[in-house]
Coordinates of C-alpha atoms in Angstrom, one line a residue:
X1 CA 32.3 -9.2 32.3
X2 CA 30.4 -7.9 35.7
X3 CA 27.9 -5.8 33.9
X4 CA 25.2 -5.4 36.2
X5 CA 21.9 -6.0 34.7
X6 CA 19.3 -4.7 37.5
X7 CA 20.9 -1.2 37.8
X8 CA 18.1 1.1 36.6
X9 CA 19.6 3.7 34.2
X10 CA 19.1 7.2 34.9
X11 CA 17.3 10.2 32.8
X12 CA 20.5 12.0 31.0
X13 CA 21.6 14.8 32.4
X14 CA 23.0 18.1 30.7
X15 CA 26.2 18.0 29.1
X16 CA 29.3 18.7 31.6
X17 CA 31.4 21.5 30.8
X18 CA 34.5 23.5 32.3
X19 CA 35.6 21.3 35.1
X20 CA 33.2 18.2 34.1
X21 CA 35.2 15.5 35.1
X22 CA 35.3 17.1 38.9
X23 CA 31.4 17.2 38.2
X24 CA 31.2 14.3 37.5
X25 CA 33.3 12.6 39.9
X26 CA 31.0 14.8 42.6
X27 CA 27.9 13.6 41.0
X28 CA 28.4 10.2 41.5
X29 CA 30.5 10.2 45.1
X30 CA 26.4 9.5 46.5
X31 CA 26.3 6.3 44.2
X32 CA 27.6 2.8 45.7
X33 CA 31.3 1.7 44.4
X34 CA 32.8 -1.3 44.5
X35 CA 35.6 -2.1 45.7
X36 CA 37.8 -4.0 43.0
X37 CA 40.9 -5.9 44.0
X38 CA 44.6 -4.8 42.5
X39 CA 44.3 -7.5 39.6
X40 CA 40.6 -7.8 39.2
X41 CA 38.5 -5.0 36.4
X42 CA 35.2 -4.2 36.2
X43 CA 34.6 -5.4 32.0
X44 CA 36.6 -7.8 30.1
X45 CA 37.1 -5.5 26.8
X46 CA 34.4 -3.1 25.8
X47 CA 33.3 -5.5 22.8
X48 CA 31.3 -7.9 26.0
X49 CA 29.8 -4.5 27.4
X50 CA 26.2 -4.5 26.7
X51 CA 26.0 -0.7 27.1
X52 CA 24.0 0.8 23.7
X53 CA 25.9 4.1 24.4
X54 CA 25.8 4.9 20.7
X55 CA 22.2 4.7 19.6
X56 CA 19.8 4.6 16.3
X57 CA 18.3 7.9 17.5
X58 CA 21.6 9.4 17.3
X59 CA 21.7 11.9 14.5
X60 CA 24.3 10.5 11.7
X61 CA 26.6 12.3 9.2
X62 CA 26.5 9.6 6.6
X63 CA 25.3 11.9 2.8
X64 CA 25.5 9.0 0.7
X65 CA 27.4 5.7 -0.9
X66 CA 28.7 5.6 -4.6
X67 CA 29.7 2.5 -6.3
X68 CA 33.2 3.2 -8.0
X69 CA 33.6 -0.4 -9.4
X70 CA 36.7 -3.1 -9.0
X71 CA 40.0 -2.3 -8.7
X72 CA 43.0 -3.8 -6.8
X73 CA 43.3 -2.7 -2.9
X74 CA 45.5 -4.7 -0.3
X75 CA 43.7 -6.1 2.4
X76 CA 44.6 -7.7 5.5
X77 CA 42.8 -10.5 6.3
X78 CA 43.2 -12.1 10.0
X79 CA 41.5 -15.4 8.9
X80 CA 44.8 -15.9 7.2
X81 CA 47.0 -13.7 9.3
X82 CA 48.0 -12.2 6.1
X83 CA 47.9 -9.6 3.5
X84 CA 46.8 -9.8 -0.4
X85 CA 46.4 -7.5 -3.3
X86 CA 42.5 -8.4 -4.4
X87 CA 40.3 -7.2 -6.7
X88 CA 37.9 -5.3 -4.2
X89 CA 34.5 -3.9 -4.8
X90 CA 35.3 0.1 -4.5
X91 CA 32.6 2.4 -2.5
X92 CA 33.2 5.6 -1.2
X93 CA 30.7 6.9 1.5
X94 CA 30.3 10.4 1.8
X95 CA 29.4 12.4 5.0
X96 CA 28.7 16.0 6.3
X97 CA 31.5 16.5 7.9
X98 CA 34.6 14.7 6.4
X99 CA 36.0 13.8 3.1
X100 CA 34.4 10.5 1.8
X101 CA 36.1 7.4 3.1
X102 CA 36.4 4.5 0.8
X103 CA 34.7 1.1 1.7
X104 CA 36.6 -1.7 -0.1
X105 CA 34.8 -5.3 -0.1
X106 CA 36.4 -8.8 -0.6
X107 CA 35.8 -10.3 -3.7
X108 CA 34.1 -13.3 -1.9
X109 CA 31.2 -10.9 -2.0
X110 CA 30.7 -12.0 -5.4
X111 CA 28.2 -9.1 -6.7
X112 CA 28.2 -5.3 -6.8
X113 CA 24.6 -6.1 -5.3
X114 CA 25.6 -7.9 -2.5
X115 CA 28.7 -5.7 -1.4
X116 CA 26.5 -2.9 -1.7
X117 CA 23.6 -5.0 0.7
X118 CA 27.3 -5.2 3.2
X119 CA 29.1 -1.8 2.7
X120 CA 25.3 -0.8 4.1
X121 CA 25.7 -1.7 7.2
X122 CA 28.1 0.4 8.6
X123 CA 27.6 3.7 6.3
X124 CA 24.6 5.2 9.1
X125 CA 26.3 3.8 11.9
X126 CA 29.9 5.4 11.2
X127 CA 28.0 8.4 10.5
X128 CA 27.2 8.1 14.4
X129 CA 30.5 7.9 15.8
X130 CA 31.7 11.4 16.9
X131 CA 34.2 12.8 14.3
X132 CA 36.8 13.2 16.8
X133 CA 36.9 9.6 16.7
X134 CA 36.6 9.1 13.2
X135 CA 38.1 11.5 10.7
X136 CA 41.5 9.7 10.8
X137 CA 39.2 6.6 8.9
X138 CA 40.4 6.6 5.2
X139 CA 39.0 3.1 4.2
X140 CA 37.1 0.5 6.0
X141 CA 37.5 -3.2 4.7
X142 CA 34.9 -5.8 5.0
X143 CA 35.7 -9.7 4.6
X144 CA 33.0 -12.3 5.1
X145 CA 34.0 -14.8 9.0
X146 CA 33.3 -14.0 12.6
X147 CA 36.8 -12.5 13.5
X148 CA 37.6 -9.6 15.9
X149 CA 37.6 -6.2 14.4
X150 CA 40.8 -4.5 13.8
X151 CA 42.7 -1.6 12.9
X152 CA 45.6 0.6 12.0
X153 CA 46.7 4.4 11.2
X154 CA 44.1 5.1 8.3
X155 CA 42.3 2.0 7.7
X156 CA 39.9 -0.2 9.9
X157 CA 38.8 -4.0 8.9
X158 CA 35.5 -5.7 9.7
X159 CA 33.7 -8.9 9.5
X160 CA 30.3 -9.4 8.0
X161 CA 29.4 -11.9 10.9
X162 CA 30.7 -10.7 13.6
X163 CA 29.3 -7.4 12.7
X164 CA 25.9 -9.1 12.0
X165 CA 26.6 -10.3 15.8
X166 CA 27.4 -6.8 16.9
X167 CA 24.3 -5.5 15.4
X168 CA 22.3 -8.0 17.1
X169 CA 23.6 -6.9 20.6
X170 CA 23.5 -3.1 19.4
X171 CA 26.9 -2.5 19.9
X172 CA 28.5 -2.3 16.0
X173 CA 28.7 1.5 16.6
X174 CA 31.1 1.2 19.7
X175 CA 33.0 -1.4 18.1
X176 CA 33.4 1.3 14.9
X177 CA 34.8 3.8 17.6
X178 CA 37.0 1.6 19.5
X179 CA 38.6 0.8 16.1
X180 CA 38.6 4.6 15.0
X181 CA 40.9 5.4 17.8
X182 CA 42.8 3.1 16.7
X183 CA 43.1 4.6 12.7
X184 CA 42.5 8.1 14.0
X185 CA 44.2 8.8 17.5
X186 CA 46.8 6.0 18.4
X187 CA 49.5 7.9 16.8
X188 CA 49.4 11.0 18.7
X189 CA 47.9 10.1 21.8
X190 CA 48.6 6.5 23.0
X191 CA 51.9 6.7 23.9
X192 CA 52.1 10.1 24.4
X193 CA 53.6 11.7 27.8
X194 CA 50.0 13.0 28.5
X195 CA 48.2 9.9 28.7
X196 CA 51.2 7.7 30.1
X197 CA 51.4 10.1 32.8
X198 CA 47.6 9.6 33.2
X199 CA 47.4 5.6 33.2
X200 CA 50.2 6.0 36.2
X201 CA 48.5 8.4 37.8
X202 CA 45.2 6.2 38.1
X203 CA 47.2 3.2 38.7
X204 CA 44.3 0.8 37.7
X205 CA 42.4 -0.2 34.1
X206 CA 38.8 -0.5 33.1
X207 CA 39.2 -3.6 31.5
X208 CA 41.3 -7.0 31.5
X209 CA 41.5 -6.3 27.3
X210 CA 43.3 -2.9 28.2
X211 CA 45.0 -4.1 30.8
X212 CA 46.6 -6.7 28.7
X213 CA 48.0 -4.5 26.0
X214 CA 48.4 -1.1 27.9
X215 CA 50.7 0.5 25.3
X216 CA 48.4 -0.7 22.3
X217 CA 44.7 -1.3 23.9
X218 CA 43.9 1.2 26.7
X219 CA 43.2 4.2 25.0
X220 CA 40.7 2.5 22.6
X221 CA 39.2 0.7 25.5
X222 CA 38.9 3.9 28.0
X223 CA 37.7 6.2 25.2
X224 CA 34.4 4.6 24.8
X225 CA 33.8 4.5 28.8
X226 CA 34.7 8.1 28.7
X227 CA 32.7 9.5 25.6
X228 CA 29.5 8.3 27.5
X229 CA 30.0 9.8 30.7
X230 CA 31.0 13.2 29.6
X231 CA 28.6 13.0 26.6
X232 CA 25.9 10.5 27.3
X233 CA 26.3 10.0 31.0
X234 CA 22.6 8.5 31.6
X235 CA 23.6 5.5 29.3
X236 CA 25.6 3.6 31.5
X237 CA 24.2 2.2 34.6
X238 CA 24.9 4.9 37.9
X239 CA 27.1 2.2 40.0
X240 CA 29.2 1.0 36.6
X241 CA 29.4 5.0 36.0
X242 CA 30.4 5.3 39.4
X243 CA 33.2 2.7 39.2
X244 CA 34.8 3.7 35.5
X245 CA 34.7 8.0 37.2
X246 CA 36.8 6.8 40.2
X247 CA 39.4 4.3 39.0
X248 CA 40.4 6.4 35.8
X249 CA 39.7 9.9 36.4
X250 CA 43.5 11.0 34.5
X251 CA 42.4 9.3 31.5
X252 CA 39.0 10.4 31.9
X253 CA 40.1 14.2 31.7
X254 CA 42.8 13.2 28.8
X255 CA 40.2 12.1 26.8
X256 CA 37.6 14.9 27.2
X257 CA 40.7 17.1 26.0
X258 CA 40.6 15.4 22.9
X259 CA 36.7 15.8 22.7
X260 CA 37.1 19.5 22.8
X261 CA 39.6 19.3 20.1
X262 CA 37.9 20.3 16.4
X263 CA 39.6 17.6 14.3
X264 CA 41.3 19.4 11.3
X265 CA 39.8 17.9 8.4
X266 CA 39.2 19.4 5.2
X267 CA 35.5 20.2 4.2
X268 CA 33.8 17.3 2.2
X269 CA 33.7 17.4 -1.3
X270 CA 30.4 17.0 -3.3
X271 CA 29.0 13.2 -4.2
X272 CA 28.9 11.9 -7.4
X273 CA 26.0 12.1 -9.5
X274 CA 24.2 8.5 -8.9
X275 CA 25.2 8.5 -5.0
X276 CA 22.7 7.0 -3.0

């Protein structure tokens, strides 16, 4: 990771519009660059950032969480690189602007109490991540272990330590989004003409993650760069903003397409009597 600490970050600036990723690009041609060699990146895989470009002062969607008891869900679980029918505990977390999305808990949680204390966790801070990013989640599962995140068409899986880890370093929210794309986007856009024409056209990757898997990884991985500097620009450091606006600039404007797309999700359905 080359994340450099003693950049001071700048006031945010308005929102770009028509034309922002030329704005943008001008904005910061005054700023330092670095030059990076052909098969060097400037991050290792957005999980090591330490940018906090999703933030607790950020306005969430999340309504409320209903306990709908046990029933049998599959769950894949990468401790055992495997997938089980359990007996899961059942929420479903309602938001504003989405149907609810189920939260399903392994049984190792033990009590309604304690999978409630879990499901917790995450029910504020998905309400953060931009719908675009999101609406595609239909249920997140939760295991207990320190694994990596991850994520298909529809359904997302976490772990309670790692995500206690994530929390520590303020960064659970962009781990949620990374893994969103992944549930909500990867299907339409990932291998789409649109953005492999784009990764060829900037010739070069943000990070060695994305770089690694560029038919499964990059869009996840250059989403996150790119919702902060079209959205939240001031909360990346000017020189790493500089760098991530000049080596992906395709994929920068690809992205911002699908920011002005309204997701077409149907309109939330009232919670429960009891949610809280």
């Amino acid at each position: 990771m080359f994340t450099r600490f003693a950049e001071k970050i700048l006031p945010t600036p308005a929102l770009y519009s028509a034309g922002s990723v030329l704005a943008l690009t001008l904005s910061l041609t005054a700023i330092p660059q670095t030059t990076w060699a052909a098969d060097d990146y400037p991050f290792d895989a957005t999980a090591d950032t330490v940018f906090d470009i999703i933030q607790d002062s950020d306005p969430s969607t999340f309504v409320c969480l209903a306990y709908e008891g046990r029933t049998t869900r599959q769950m894949w679980d990468k401790r055992q690189d495997n997938e089980f029918d359990l007996e899961v505990f059942l929420f479903t977390a309602h938001f504003s602007d989405m149907p609810a999305m189920d939260i399903i808990l392994n049984p190792e949680f033990e009590t309604p109490e304690a999978a409630r204390e879990e499901a917790e966790k995450y029910t504020h801070r998905l309400g953060r991540v931009p719908l675009v990013f999101r609406h595609g989640i239909r249920q997140l599962g939760v295991h207990k272990g320190d694994q990596g995140f991850h994520a298909g068409t529809g359904k997302v899986f976490v772990y309670s330590e790692m995500s206690d880890r994530r929390i520590s370093e303020n960064h659970l929210e962009e781990s949620l989004l990374h893994e969103g794309v992944h549930a909500t986007l990867d299907d339409q856009y990932r291998l789409s003409p649109e953005w492999i024409a784009a990764q060829e056209q900037d010739g070069r990757f943000l990070t060695r993650y994305a770089a690694s898997r560029p038919d499964r990884e990059d869009l996840a991985e250059t989403a996150l760069f790119a919702y902060s500097l079209l959205r939240h620009p001031g909360r990346i450091p000017p020189v790493d903003s500089a760098d991530i606006a000049r080596l992906v600039p395709a994929r920068i404007a690809v992205v911002e397409t699908i920011l002005n797309t309204t997701p077409q999700v149907s309109p939330p359905m009232p919670p429960p009597e009891g949610c809280e």
